[in-house]
Amino acid sequence: MVVPGGAARPLPRGPRAASPPRGAGGGGSRQGWCRRPGHVTRGGAMALREPGPGSGGGGAGAEGGQDAEPCLALLPWDRFSAWLHCVCVVGFDLELGQAVEVIYPPHSKLTDKEKTSICYLSFPDSNSGCLGDTQFCFRFRRSPGRKVSLCCFLDQLDRDLPVYLKKDPAYYYGYVYFRQVRDKSLKRGYFQKSLVLISKLPYVHLFRTVLKQIAPEYFEKSEAFLEAVCSDVDRWPPPIPGEILHLPIMGIIMKLRIPTYRDKPGTTQIVQNMHQICIPSGYVKCIKISQSVFRCFCPVFFHIQMLWELVLLGEPLVVMAPSPSESSETVLALVSCISPLKYCSDFRPYFTIHDSEFKEYTTRTQAPPSVILGVTNPFFAKTLQHWPHIIRIGDIKLPGDIPKQVKVKKLKNLKTLDSKPGVYTSYKPYLNKDEEIVKQLQKGVQQKRPTEAQSVILRRYFLELTESFIIPLERYVASLMPLQKCISPWKSPPQLRHFSQDEFMKTLEKAGPQLTSGLKGDWIGLYRHFLKSPNFDGWFRSRQKEMTQKLEALHLEALCNENLVFWSQKHTEVEAVDLVLKLKNKLLQADRERLPVKTDTLKKLQAHIHDIILALPDDLQDILLKTGTT
């Protein structure tokens, strides 16, 4: 139970790690967490501001942090909300079916539609036959109409993340630990229950590790234990990318580093060469963010290049698997294969016939949408037979034998979920097949190379392929930026030039992917198809926004380099006042949109505003000083 002020009252629980020392653990100092005065939101929602200079941004539990500037006290559950929305327990009732039995913290808000989605997605389909413990994840739409703070500290942190770890405010992730065991004392003859973590963060392996640590003990100790777990999470530091975070959870300290967009692509995200912290009754466990992609692609790795094209182009894809674990892992591996490009369409690691979008995604009255679905119910083999690309996988196991090469199969051969594993499609790849990567992975299987090493090879291959594809686009889009000499402080910032498909295609002859990739094929056709896809639309909108913000930042710098006081003295009072108001709006815009402007530039602009106001008559000074800080 949490008492006012955010302190956690000790609860009955198992052995725990002692509170880590300042700067090394999750408790104690509120460093890195500063609530913006007057921005308290309901239900513990966060509206936090960034730590000031000297804080290091590390927060409690982040290595390398320094003392933060004084902050107002956090409300209870603010820290918890940074990582999780809530924790749910879903059980099976003979009369009601699946039902949410517990939501913690109790103040957490879920709509009836969200609760229904969680209920159905937290249990494997009956045909899966998942006896024992099973872990998987799902993704579902948040109900519309929820208020989202634009100035939220967490939204600022999101800017430092690589694209594949950025949260989507329209969706929640559900991380599930499902237990099904025989129990003769129950009418149904089985104990069936799921512990589910609901979060906006796509940190699959972190939350999988958390569940592995807490779920078995929860099923023995029930609700009091869950309350203690949530109190632990409420001691965690903020999820700051690039920092080494120490997260206490029921007897251990998990060590985590969240990657940043500045990290060199392809480098491992496992924390290396870190000294363990001396913690009585506990130990340090290093957590990675990335997953083992080779394990997921092993059943179909002869077709990895074709699958990369299908994901890149945003083609409708269905993954048919025997269990939610296999379906969710494979869907997530597919989405990640085009990194550092963001997959901009919808994807559902585990999708059921009860999903609220079932009719929308299975209708035959229109073309299948751009979405990747992971399914396990045999019913989908018939319902989704009209989809153009279907991947059928068997049980995912650690590869020991060399997988047999499976030819691409025609869709008409897919009749049931019992059909043989393989890729069912009529799609013809634009690029010639890269035999080298297949041979390299086959050789690794023969030599019993560790799965993690195979995954590193496969990730590097996907990364180099995606970068070879995207570099010509980056180069062309950069040329749409106006020259700096075109930026005048006395005019509005210039506009970007329009993207011309024909103009871009002409650049490929001399500056195309052939400069960085040896693959042959119809690159032009692949680009033409990509330019019509949701992934291009999302990527271009993002680059357009970045460049527009850069132009605004350069315009601010141009203003700062002018003698604005001298200009105001040469013009009327009305024009001087108009200039002050426009400059103040510029400052507000820089803060609101987090423009890439140096702190010195902003201070200089504030000084200009102050000097212009002081040069005006006293009555105008009083009015302008009251309209906002200078």
XYZ file of C-alpha atoms in Angstrom:
630
model
C 0.000 0.000 0.000
C 1.246 3.476 -0.800
C 0.951 6.222 1.757
C 0.862 9.972 0.943
C 4.161 11.310 -0.340
C 4.926 8.191 -2.347
C 6.654 6.186 0.393
C 5.955 2.479 0.213
C 4.681 0.789 3.369
C 6.449 -2.540 4.000
C 4.284 -5.487 3.019
C 4.489 -9.220 3.635
C 6.727 -10.604 0.914
C 9.574 -12.949 0.152
C 13.278 -12.154 0.537
C 14.206 -8.862 -1.102
C 17.255 -6.902 -1.978
C 18.056 -4.102 0.391
C 17.592 -0.593 -0.956
C 20.525 0.147 -3.245
C 22.831 3.057 -2.479
C 22.144 6.520 -3.867
C 22.983 6.632 -7.556
C 22.900 2.853 -7.834
C 19.418 1.632 -7.017
C 15.796 2.459 -7.468
C 14.824 3.800 -4.054
C 15.572 6.890 -2.040
C 16.376 9.985 -4.060
C 13.853 11.448 -6.471
C 16.711 12.562 -8.668
C 15.792 12.840 -12.348
C 12.097 13.218 -11.544
C 10.882 16.819 -11.389
C 7.177 17.536 -11.432
C 6.188 20.726 -13.241
C 4.303 22.918 -10.737
C 0.637 23.200 -11.592
C 0.728 20.229 -13.963
C -0.673 17.525 -11.742
C -2.892 15.155 -13.689
C -5.568 12.760 -12.563
C -4.848 9.132 -11.804
C -1.138 9.687 -11.319
C -0.573 10.563 -14.971
C 2.727 12.262 -15.506
C 3.548 15.807 -16.518
C 7.206 16.069 -15.667
C 9.966 18.371 -16.757
C 13.488 17.484 -17.679
C 16.220 17.612 -15.057
C 18.152 20.833 -15.060
C 21.845 21.236 -15.817
C 24.038 19.218 -13.524
C 21.478 16.475 -12.953
C 23.083 14.230 -15.519
C 19.616 13.030 -16.421
C 20.399 9.770 -14.718
C 17.797 9.725 -12.005
C 17.822 7.455 -9.007
C 19.015 4.135 -10.186
C 21.048 5.524 -13.084
C 24.837 5.365 -13.073
C 26.810 8.507 -13.613
C 24.104 10.844 -12.304
C 24.781 13.862 -10.091
C 22.610 15.706 -7.631
C 19.535 17.148 -9.262
C 18.067 20.560 -8.725
C 15.370 20.681 -5.992
C 12.077 19.184 -7.228
C 8.539 19.074 -5.934
C 7.463 15.761 -4.418
C 6.095 13.137 -6.783
C 2.616 11.805 -6.410
C 2.257 8.128 -5.585
C 2.492 5.860 -8.654
C 4.181 8.464 -10.887
C 7.266 6.269 -11.201
C 5.113 3.199 -11.791
C 3.212 4.999 -14.579
C 6.454 5.720 -16.404
C 6.889 1.980 -17.011
C 3.462 0.383 -16.702
C -0.158 1.444 -17.069
C -1.396 -1.333 -14.796
C -1.102 -4.998 -13.855
C -4.075 -7.305 -14.508
C -4.963 -10.791 -13.381
C -7.228 -12.631 -15.812
C -8.933 -15.836 -14.678
C -11.430 -18.290 -16.134
C -14.961 -18.354 -14.762
C -17.250 -21.257 -15.685
C -20.205 -18.913 -16.142
C -18.522 -15.742 -17.431
C -15.545 -17.194 -19.291
C -12.370 -15.076 -19.134
C -12.682 -12.212 -16.666
C -10.390 -9.546 -15.221
C -10.155 -10.435 -11.533
C -7.672 -7.800 -10.373
C -6.425 -4.458 -11.706
C -3.541 -2.879 -9.842
C -3.015 -0.089 -8.883
C -6.759 0.202 -8.166
C -7.000 3.729 -9.629
C -5.825 2.548 -13.082
C -8.365 3.339 -15.778
C -9.397 0.789 -18.406
C -12.524 1.088 -20.553
C -14.903 -1.859 -20.911
C -13.656 -2.365 -24.466
C -10.039 -2.454 -23.281
C -10.911 -4.929 -20.524
C -12.646 -7.189 -23.054
C -9.592 -7.075 -25.333
C -7.286 -7.937 -22.438
C -9.525 -10.849 -21.380
C -9.522 -12.576 -24.757
C -5.901 -11.804 -25.641
C -4.527 -13.032 -22.297
C -5.496 -16.668 -22.907
C -4.181 -18.948 -25.657
C -6.772 -20.416 -28.013
C -8.094 -23.730 -26.709
C -6.472 -25.617 -29.595
C -2.998 -24.428 -28.570
C -2.855 -26.981 -25.759
C -0.532 -24.826 -23.644
C -0.067 -26.868 -20.482
C 2.255 -25.489 -17.842
C 3.585 -21.922 -18.086
C 3.504 -19.892 -21.306
C 4.749 -16.381 -22.046
C 3.733 -14.183 -24.974
C 2.700 -10.632 -25.759
C -0.098 -8.844 -27.617
C -0.893 -5.326 -28.816
C -4.278 -3.612 -28.876
C -5.777 -0.217 -29.602
C -6.328 2.222 -26.779
C -9.820 3.641 -26.524
C -10.038 7.132 -28.088
C -10.642 10.301 -26.096
C -7.880 9.896 -23.505
C -5.901 13.009 -22.678
C -2.214 12.808 -23.513
C 0.169 15.396 -22.075
C 2.155 17.023 -24.884
C 4.720 18.339 -22.413
C 5.218 15.007 -20.703
C 8.759 14.228 -19.610
C 8.364 10.731 -21.061
C 7.519 12.164 -24.482
C 10.815 14.044 -24.332
C 12.635 10.787 -23.527
C 10.908 9.142 -26.482
C 12.782 11.475 -28.832
C 16.104 9.870 -27.845
C 14.960 6.323 -28.652
C 15.669 4.416 -31.857
C 12.547 4.126 -34.016
C 11.843 0.503 -33.111
C 11.551 1.381 -29.399
C 9.384 4.486 -29.729
C 5.957 4.090 -28.175
C 2.780 4.571 -30.177
C 0.248 6.552 -28.090
C -2.642 4.786 -29.862
C -1.682 1.310 -28.606
C -0.963 -0.678 -25.474
C 1.207 -3.777 -25.184
C 0.141 -6.675 -23.012
C 2.854 -8.970 -21.611
C 1.391 -12.284 -20.491
C 2.444 -15.085 -18.172
C -0.215 -17.786 -18.545
C -0.424 -20.850 -16.295
C -2.573 -23.903 -17.010
C -2.162 -26.934 -14.732
C -4.390 -29.822 -13.716
C -6.364 -29.196 -10.532
C -8.959 -31.817 -9.554
C -10.397 -29.492 -6.896
C -11.777 -27.207 -9.627
C -14.930 -28.093 -11.594
C -13.178 -27.541 -14.906
C -10.308 -29.764 -13.791
C -7.682 -27.135 -14.630
C -6.226 -24.038 -13.000
C -6.110 -21.311 -15.689
C -4.869 -17.829 -14.956
C -2.795 -15.075 -16.578
C -0.714 -12.336 -15.013
C -0.608 -9.444 -17.501
C 1.531 -6.293 -17.550
C -0.079 -3.473 -19.579
C 2.371 -0.883 -20.882
C 2.885 1.663 -23.654
C 6.539 0.592 -23.867
C 7.643 -2.052 -26.412
C 10.333 -3.473 -24.093
C 9.464 -7.116 -24.712
C 12.453 -8.792 -23.070
C 12.489 -6.528 -20.041
C 8.870 -7.274 -19.155
C 9.308 -10.936 -20.065
C 12.131 -11.077 -17.510
C 10.021 -9.258 -14.915
C 7.174 -11.751 -15.373
C 9.544 -14.692 -15.154
C 10.731 -13.322 -11.837
C 7.364 -12.492 -10.259
C 4.636 -14.672 -11.828
C 5.488 -18.088 -10.316
C 5.598 -16.564 -6.831
C 2.416 -14.566 -7.474
C 0.433 -17.728 -8.254
C 1.450 -18.988 -4.796
C 1.035 -15.779 -2.759
C -1.741 -13.931 -4.593
C -2.710 -10.259 -4.216
C -0.486 -9.101 -1.356
C 2.543 -10.168 -3.375
C 1.250 -8.240 -6.414
C 0.927 -5.116 -4.277
C 4.544 -5.505 -3.191
C 5.701 -5.918 -6.798
C 3.951 -2.710 -7.851
C 5.537 -0.863 -4.931
C 8.934 -2.021 -6.222
C 8.191 -0.720 -9.719
C 7.163 2.592 -8.158
C 10.780 2.910 -6.963
C 12.284 2.585 -10.433
C 14.142 5.502 -12.025
C 12.720 7.059 -15.217
C 13.315 5.075 -18.451
C 16.100 7.338 -19.715
C 17.738 6.078 -22.933
C 21.514 5.655 -22.765
C 21.733 5.412 -18.956
C 22.584 2.278 -16.972
C 19.415 1.727 -14.940
C 19.083 -0.455 -11.845
C 15.562 -1.753 -11.338
C 14.752 -3.520 -8.038
C 12.165 -6.276 -8.290
C 11.424 -8.775 -5.527
C 14.901 -9.742 -4.433
C 17.034 -8.863 -7.447
C 18.339 -5.742 -9.134
C 17.904 -5.820 -12.904
C 20.510 -3.875 -14.833
C 19.269 -2.315 -18.046
C 20.490 0.089 -20.688
C 17.844 1.383 -23.089
C 19.460 2.098 -26.496
C 19.442 5.593 -28.008
C 19.138 6.677 -31.639
C 22.779 7.832 -31.388
C 24.036 4.285 -30.756
C 25.960 2.737 -33.602
C 23.464 0.524 -35.484
C 24.030 -3.184 -35.041
C 25.832 -2.956 -31.710
C 24.615 -5.244 -28.959
C 22.321 -3.799 -26.313
C 23.501 -6.167 -23.594
C 25.210 -4.329 -20.748
C 28.863 -5.354 -20.806
C 31.737 -5.165 -18.289
C 29.674 -3.687 -15.491
C 30.688 -4.207 -11.869
C 28.070 -5.813 -9.697
C 26.637 -3.696 -6.908
C 27.006 -5.054 -3.426
C 23.424 -5.817 -2.420
C 22.610 -8.137 0.489
C 20.130 -10.925 -0.338
C 20.061 -9.946 -4.006
C 21.992 -10.035 -7.234
C 22.340 -8.077 -10.448
C 20.777 -9.397 -13.614
C 21.612 -7.818 -16.988
C 18.654 -7.369 -19.308
C 18.796 -6.971 -23.079
C 16.227 -5.195 -25.241
C 16.673 -7.063 -28.548
C 15.301 -10.523 -29.277
C 16.742 -13.646 -30.895
C 15.640 -13.094 -34.493
C 17.370 -16.193 -35.865
C 15.310 -18.437 -33.618
C 12.142 -16.858 -35.050
C 13.249 -16.948 -38.701
C 14.855 -20.385 -38.555
C 11.792 -22.247 -39.955
C 11.707 -19.959 -43.019
C 15.221 -18.503 -43.217
C 15.619 -19.487 -46.889
C 13.071 -16.754 -47.596
C 14.326 -14.012 -45.256
C 15.121 -11.622 -48.103
C 11.618 -11.959 -49.561
C 10.099 -11.457 -46.098
C 12.236 -8.315 -45.693
C 10.755 -6.959 -48.952
C 7.193 -7.760 -47.865
C 7.654 -5.952 -44.520
C 9.458 -3.020 -46.182
C 6.551 -2.568 -48.620
C 3.903 -2.823 -45.876
C 2.255 -5.846 -47.496
C -0.542 -7.659 -45.577
C 1.075 -10.604 -43.761
C -0.352 -13.398 -41.612
C 1.782 -15.567 -39.358
C 0.018 -18.846 -38.548
C 1.610 -20.521 -35.546
C 0.795 -23.324 -33.098
C 0.887 -21.064 -30.020
C 0.821 -17.372 -29.001
C 4.506 -17.567 -28.022
C 5.573 -18.495 -31.565
C 3.171 -16.065 -33.243
C 4.149 -13.067 -31.092
C 7.896 -13.694 -31.360
C 7.729 -14.090 -35.153
C 5.587 -10.973 -35.713
C 7.951 -8.878 -33.566
C 10.957 -10.279 -35.458
C 9.338 -9.341 -38.784
C 8.603 -5.782 -37.633
C 12.203 -5.347 -36.440
C 13.823 -6.658 -39.641
C 13.597 -3.267 -41.434
C 15.204 -1.339 -38.557
C 16.431 1.448 -38.479
C 13.387 2.167 -40.656
C 10.178 2.287 -38.636
C 7.374 -0.119 -39.502
C 4.471 2.341 -39.745
C 1.488 0.021 -40.204
C -0.436 -1.888 -37.570
C 0.877 -5.195 -36.256
C -0.662 -7.666 -33.833
C 1.713 -10.220 -32.276
C -1.320 -12.274 -31.189
C -4.736 -11.824 -32.788
C -7.978 -13.706 -31.992
C -11.470 -14.017 -33.459
C -12.751 -11.999 -30.477
C -10.589 -8.970 -31.320
C -12.560 -5.754 -31.895
C -10.854 -5.372 -35.307
C -11.651 -8.945 -36.405
C -14.337 -7.921 -38.941
C -12.253 -4.993 -40.171
C -9.236 -7.201 -40.880
C -11.033 -10.286 -42.275
C -13.652 -8.732 -44.586
C -13.553 -9.803 -48.234
C -15.353 -6.693 -49.489
C -12.078 -4.784 -49.712
C -8.380 -5.518 -50.098
C -6.607 -6.732 -46.930
C -5.127 -3.809 -44.950
C -1.436 -3.169 -44.438
C -1.004 -5.126 -41.209
C 0.942 -8.097 -39.799
C -1.197 -10.533 -37.819
C -0.074 -13.409 -35.608
C -2.786 -16.079 -35.243
C -3.160 -19.576 -33.780
C -6.824 -20.445 -34.312
C -7.386 -22.928 -37.222
C -10.430 -20.858 -38.204
C -8.070 -18.209 -39.643
C -6.742 -20.657 -42.273
C -10.132 -20.325 -43.958
C -11.038 -16.765 -42.930
C -7.746 -15.247 -44.137
C -7.265 -17.458 -47.181
C -7.780 -14.408 -49.421
C -4.753 -12.659 -47.879
C -1.842 -12.451 -50.339
C 1.021 -13.546 -48.044
C 0.846 -16.185 -45.308
C 3.691 -17.609 -43.234
C 3.031 -20.970 -41.629
C 5.478 -21.964 -38.910
C 5.743 -25.021 -36.690
C 7.094 -25.204 -33.159
C 10.068 -22.862 -32.780
C 12.972 -24.765 -31.271
C 16.637 -24.027 -30.858
C 18.064 -24.981 -34.263
C 20.172 -28.119 -34.147
C 19.732 -29.615 -37.614
C 20.032 -27.745 -40.864
C 16.521 -26.667 -41.898
C 15.372 -28.144 -45.177
C 14.869 -25.681 -47.995
C 11.132 -25.126 -48.404
C 9.856 -23.728 -51.673
C 7.429 -20.829 -51.745
C 3.961 -22.376 -51.941
C 0.783 -21.308 -53.657
C -1.989 -19.912 -51.485
C -4.508 -22.471 -52.736
C -2.446 -25.176 -51.019
C -3.121 -23.611 -47.614
C -6.367 -25.105 -46.366
C -5.871 -25.687 -42.666
C -3.539 -24.680 -39.902
C -2.129 -28.214 -40.160
C -0.600 -27.405 -43.542
C 3.153 -27.795 -43.802
C 5.383 -24.914 -42.613
C 6.426 -22.495 -45.306
C 5.645 -19.215 -47.047
C 2.405 -19.193 -49.064
C 2.413 -16.363 -51.597
C 2.474 -15.518 -55.292
C 4.821 -12.574 -54.665
C 7.908 -12.330 -56.874
C 10.807 -10.533 -55.149
C 12.289 -7.492 -56.845
C 15.854 -8.381 -55.799
C 17.871 -11.450 -56.684
C 18.296 -13.911 -53.851
C 21.390 -13.441 -51.686
C 22.832 -16.938 -51.433
C 25.743 -15.824 -49.232
C 23.668 -15.069 -46.126
C 21.871 -18.426 -46.438
C 25.211 -20.289 -46.706
C 26.620 -18.326 -43.760
C 23.658 -19.200 -41.533
C 23.653 -22.849 -42.692
C 27.343 -23.095 -41.858
C 26.600 -21.649 -38.412
C 24.010 -24.368 -37.777
C 26.499 -27.068 -38.879
C 29.188 -25.667 -36.575
C 26.652 -25.318 -33.723
C 27.219 -21.577 -33.582
C 25.219 -20.067 -30.657
C 21.763 -18.772 -31.587
C 22.684 -15.319 -30.273
C 25.662 -15.186 -32.660
C 23.430 -16.274 -35.550
C 21.002 -13.500 -34.602
C 23.821 -10.925 -34.674
C 24.730 -12.050 -38.213
C 21.108 -11.900 -39.347
C 20.504 -8.495 -37.751
C 23.633 -7.107 -39.397
C 22.423 -8.453 -42.761
C 18.999 -6.833 -42.360
C 20.599 -3.591 -41.158
C 22.995 -3.348 -44.127
C 20.201 -4.206 -46.570
C 17.872 -1.554 -45.107
C 20.604 1.090 -44.966
C 21.619 0.416 -48.581
C 17.993 0.948 -49.533
C 17.343 4.066 -47.439
C 20.637 5.987 -47.986
C 19.697 7.176 -51.541
C 16.363 8.427 -50.166
C 18.100 10.220 -47.287
C 20.543 11.811 -49.718
C 17.774 13.041 -52.026
C 15.529 14.339 -49.215
C 18.499 16.257 -47.751
C 18.763 18.070 -51.104
C 15.201 19.404 -50.598
C 16.477 21.579 -47.749
C 16.903 25.277 -48.703
C 20.428 26.686 -48.514
C 21.297 28.535 -45.302
C 21.921 31.751 -47.260
C 18.207 31.731 -48.179
C 17.232 32.156 -44.510
C 16.487 35.788 -43.668
C 15.644 36.985 -40.137
C 13.095 39.419 -41.604
C 11.141 36.827 -43.567
C 9.363 33.608 -42.615
C 11.554 30.481 -42.822
C 11.687 29.134 -46.411
C 9.696 26.008 -47.345
C 11.163 22.629 -48.229
C 11.139 21.723 -51.911
C 8.502 19.158 -52.890
C 9.468 15.483 -53.213
C 9.501 14.504 -56.887
C 9.403 10.769 -57.608
C 10.799 11.212 -61.131
C 13.590 13.459 -59.876
C 14.494 10.932 -57.175
C 14.544 8.043 -59.665
C 17.037 9.926 -61.837
C 19.460 10.154 -58.887
C 19.582 6.338 -58.552
C 21.666 5.867 -61.692
C 24.768 7.409 -60.107
C 23.924 7.428 -56.388
C 21.757 4.362 -55.933
C 22.011 1.327 -53.626
C 24.682 -0.213 -55.886
C 27.201 2.002 -54.050
C 26.750 0.045 -50.807
C 25.127 -3.264 -51.824
C 26.260 -5.973 -54.229
C 22.719 -7.290 -54.678
C 21.356 -7.193 -58.200
C 17.726 -6.934 -59.227
C 14.947 -4.475 -59.945
C 15.848 -1.794 -57.375
C 13.862 0.805 -59.371
C 10.710 -1.322 -59.152
C 11.259 -1.832 -55.413
C 11.560 1.939 -54.877
C 8.419 2.669 -56.940
C 6.447 0.182 -54.845
C 7.929 1.527 -51.591
C 6.979 5.132 -52.421
C 3.311 4.063 -52.356
C 3.612 2.285 -48.982
C 2.685 3.422 -45.435
C 6.340 2.967 -44.434
C 7.493 5.617 -46.922
C 4.679 7.943 -45.863
C 5.635 7.589 -42.174
C 9.369 7.939 -42.859
C 8.948 11.003 -45.091
C 6.588 12.751 -42.662
C 9.162 12.224 -39.898
C 12.043 13.567 -42.017
C 9.872 16.488 -43.181
C 9.129 17.400 -39.568
C 12.821 17.178 -38.598
C 13.921 19.398 -41.475
C 11.135 21.937 -40.871
C 12.222 22.160 -37.230
C 15.823 22.592 -38.373
C 14.744 25.509 -40.579
C 12.920 27.085 -37.620
C 16.061 26.655 -35.493
C 18.261 28.267 -38.160
C 15.759 31.133 -38.423
C 16.042 31.684 -34.662
C 19.834 31.771 -34.920
C 19.592 34.317 -37.744
C 17.363 36.513 -35.553
C 19.827 36.310 -32.670
C 22.683 37.450 -34.874
C 20.845 40.680 -35.777
C 20.981 43.901 -33.755
C 17.286 43.820 -32.893
C 17.475 46.722 -30.438
C 18.939 48.986 -33.143
C 16.177 47.835 -35.549
C 13.424 48.581 -33.006
C 14.784 52.084 -32.395
C 14.520 52.816 -36.134
C 10.865 51.734 -36.256
C 7.612 52.783 -34.616
C 6.513 51.624 -31.164
C 3.761 49.519 -32.753
C 6.337 47.676 -34.899
C 8.641 47.204 -31.878
C 5.785 45.738 -29.810
C 4.839 43.467 -32.730
C 8.465 42.244 -32.902
C 8.504 41.493 -29.150
C 5.298 39.449 -29.392
C 6.610 37.510 -32.393
C 9.917 36.777 -30.657
C 8.045 35.532 -27.565
C 5.984 33.230 -29.767
C 9.228 31.946 -31.276
C 10.507 31.081 -27.805
C 7.263 29.309 -26.930
C 7.435 27.363 -30.181
C 11.034 26.331 -29.495
C 10.012 24.994 -26.092
C 6.765 23.369 -27.250
C 8.258 21.619 -30.298
C 11.642 20.949 -28.693
C 13.421 22.623 -31.601
C 17.121 21.743 -32.018
C 18.291 25.137 -30.725
C 21.331 25.761 -28.544
C 20.649 27.024 -25.028
C 22.911 30.024 -25.696
C 20.762 30.997 -28.681
C 17.608 30.996 -26.559
C 19.300 33.048 -23.817
C 20.526 35.543 -26.392
C 17.029 35.877 -27.850
C 15.592 36.411 -24.346
C 18.188 39.149 -23.781
C 17.186 40.811 -27.080
C 13.521 40.806 -26.012
C 14.425 42.262 -22.615
C 16.548 45.037 -24.156
C 13.855 45.988 -26.691
C 11.218 46.199 -23.916
C 13.485 48.387 -21.746
C 13.869 50.816 -24.668
C 10.085 51.345 -24.807
C 7.976 53.756 -22.671
C 7.177 52.666 -19.098
C 3.499 51.921 -19.755
C 4.382 49.559 -22.622
C 7.114 47.944 -20.517
C 4.591 47.064 -17.809
C 2.188 45.513 -20.328
C 4.831 43.501 -22.193
C 6.508 42.236 -19.034
C 3.135 40.944 -17.811
C 2.465 39.008 -21.046
C 5.162 36.475 -20.198
C 8.665 35.999 -18.889
C 11.473 37.381 -20.959
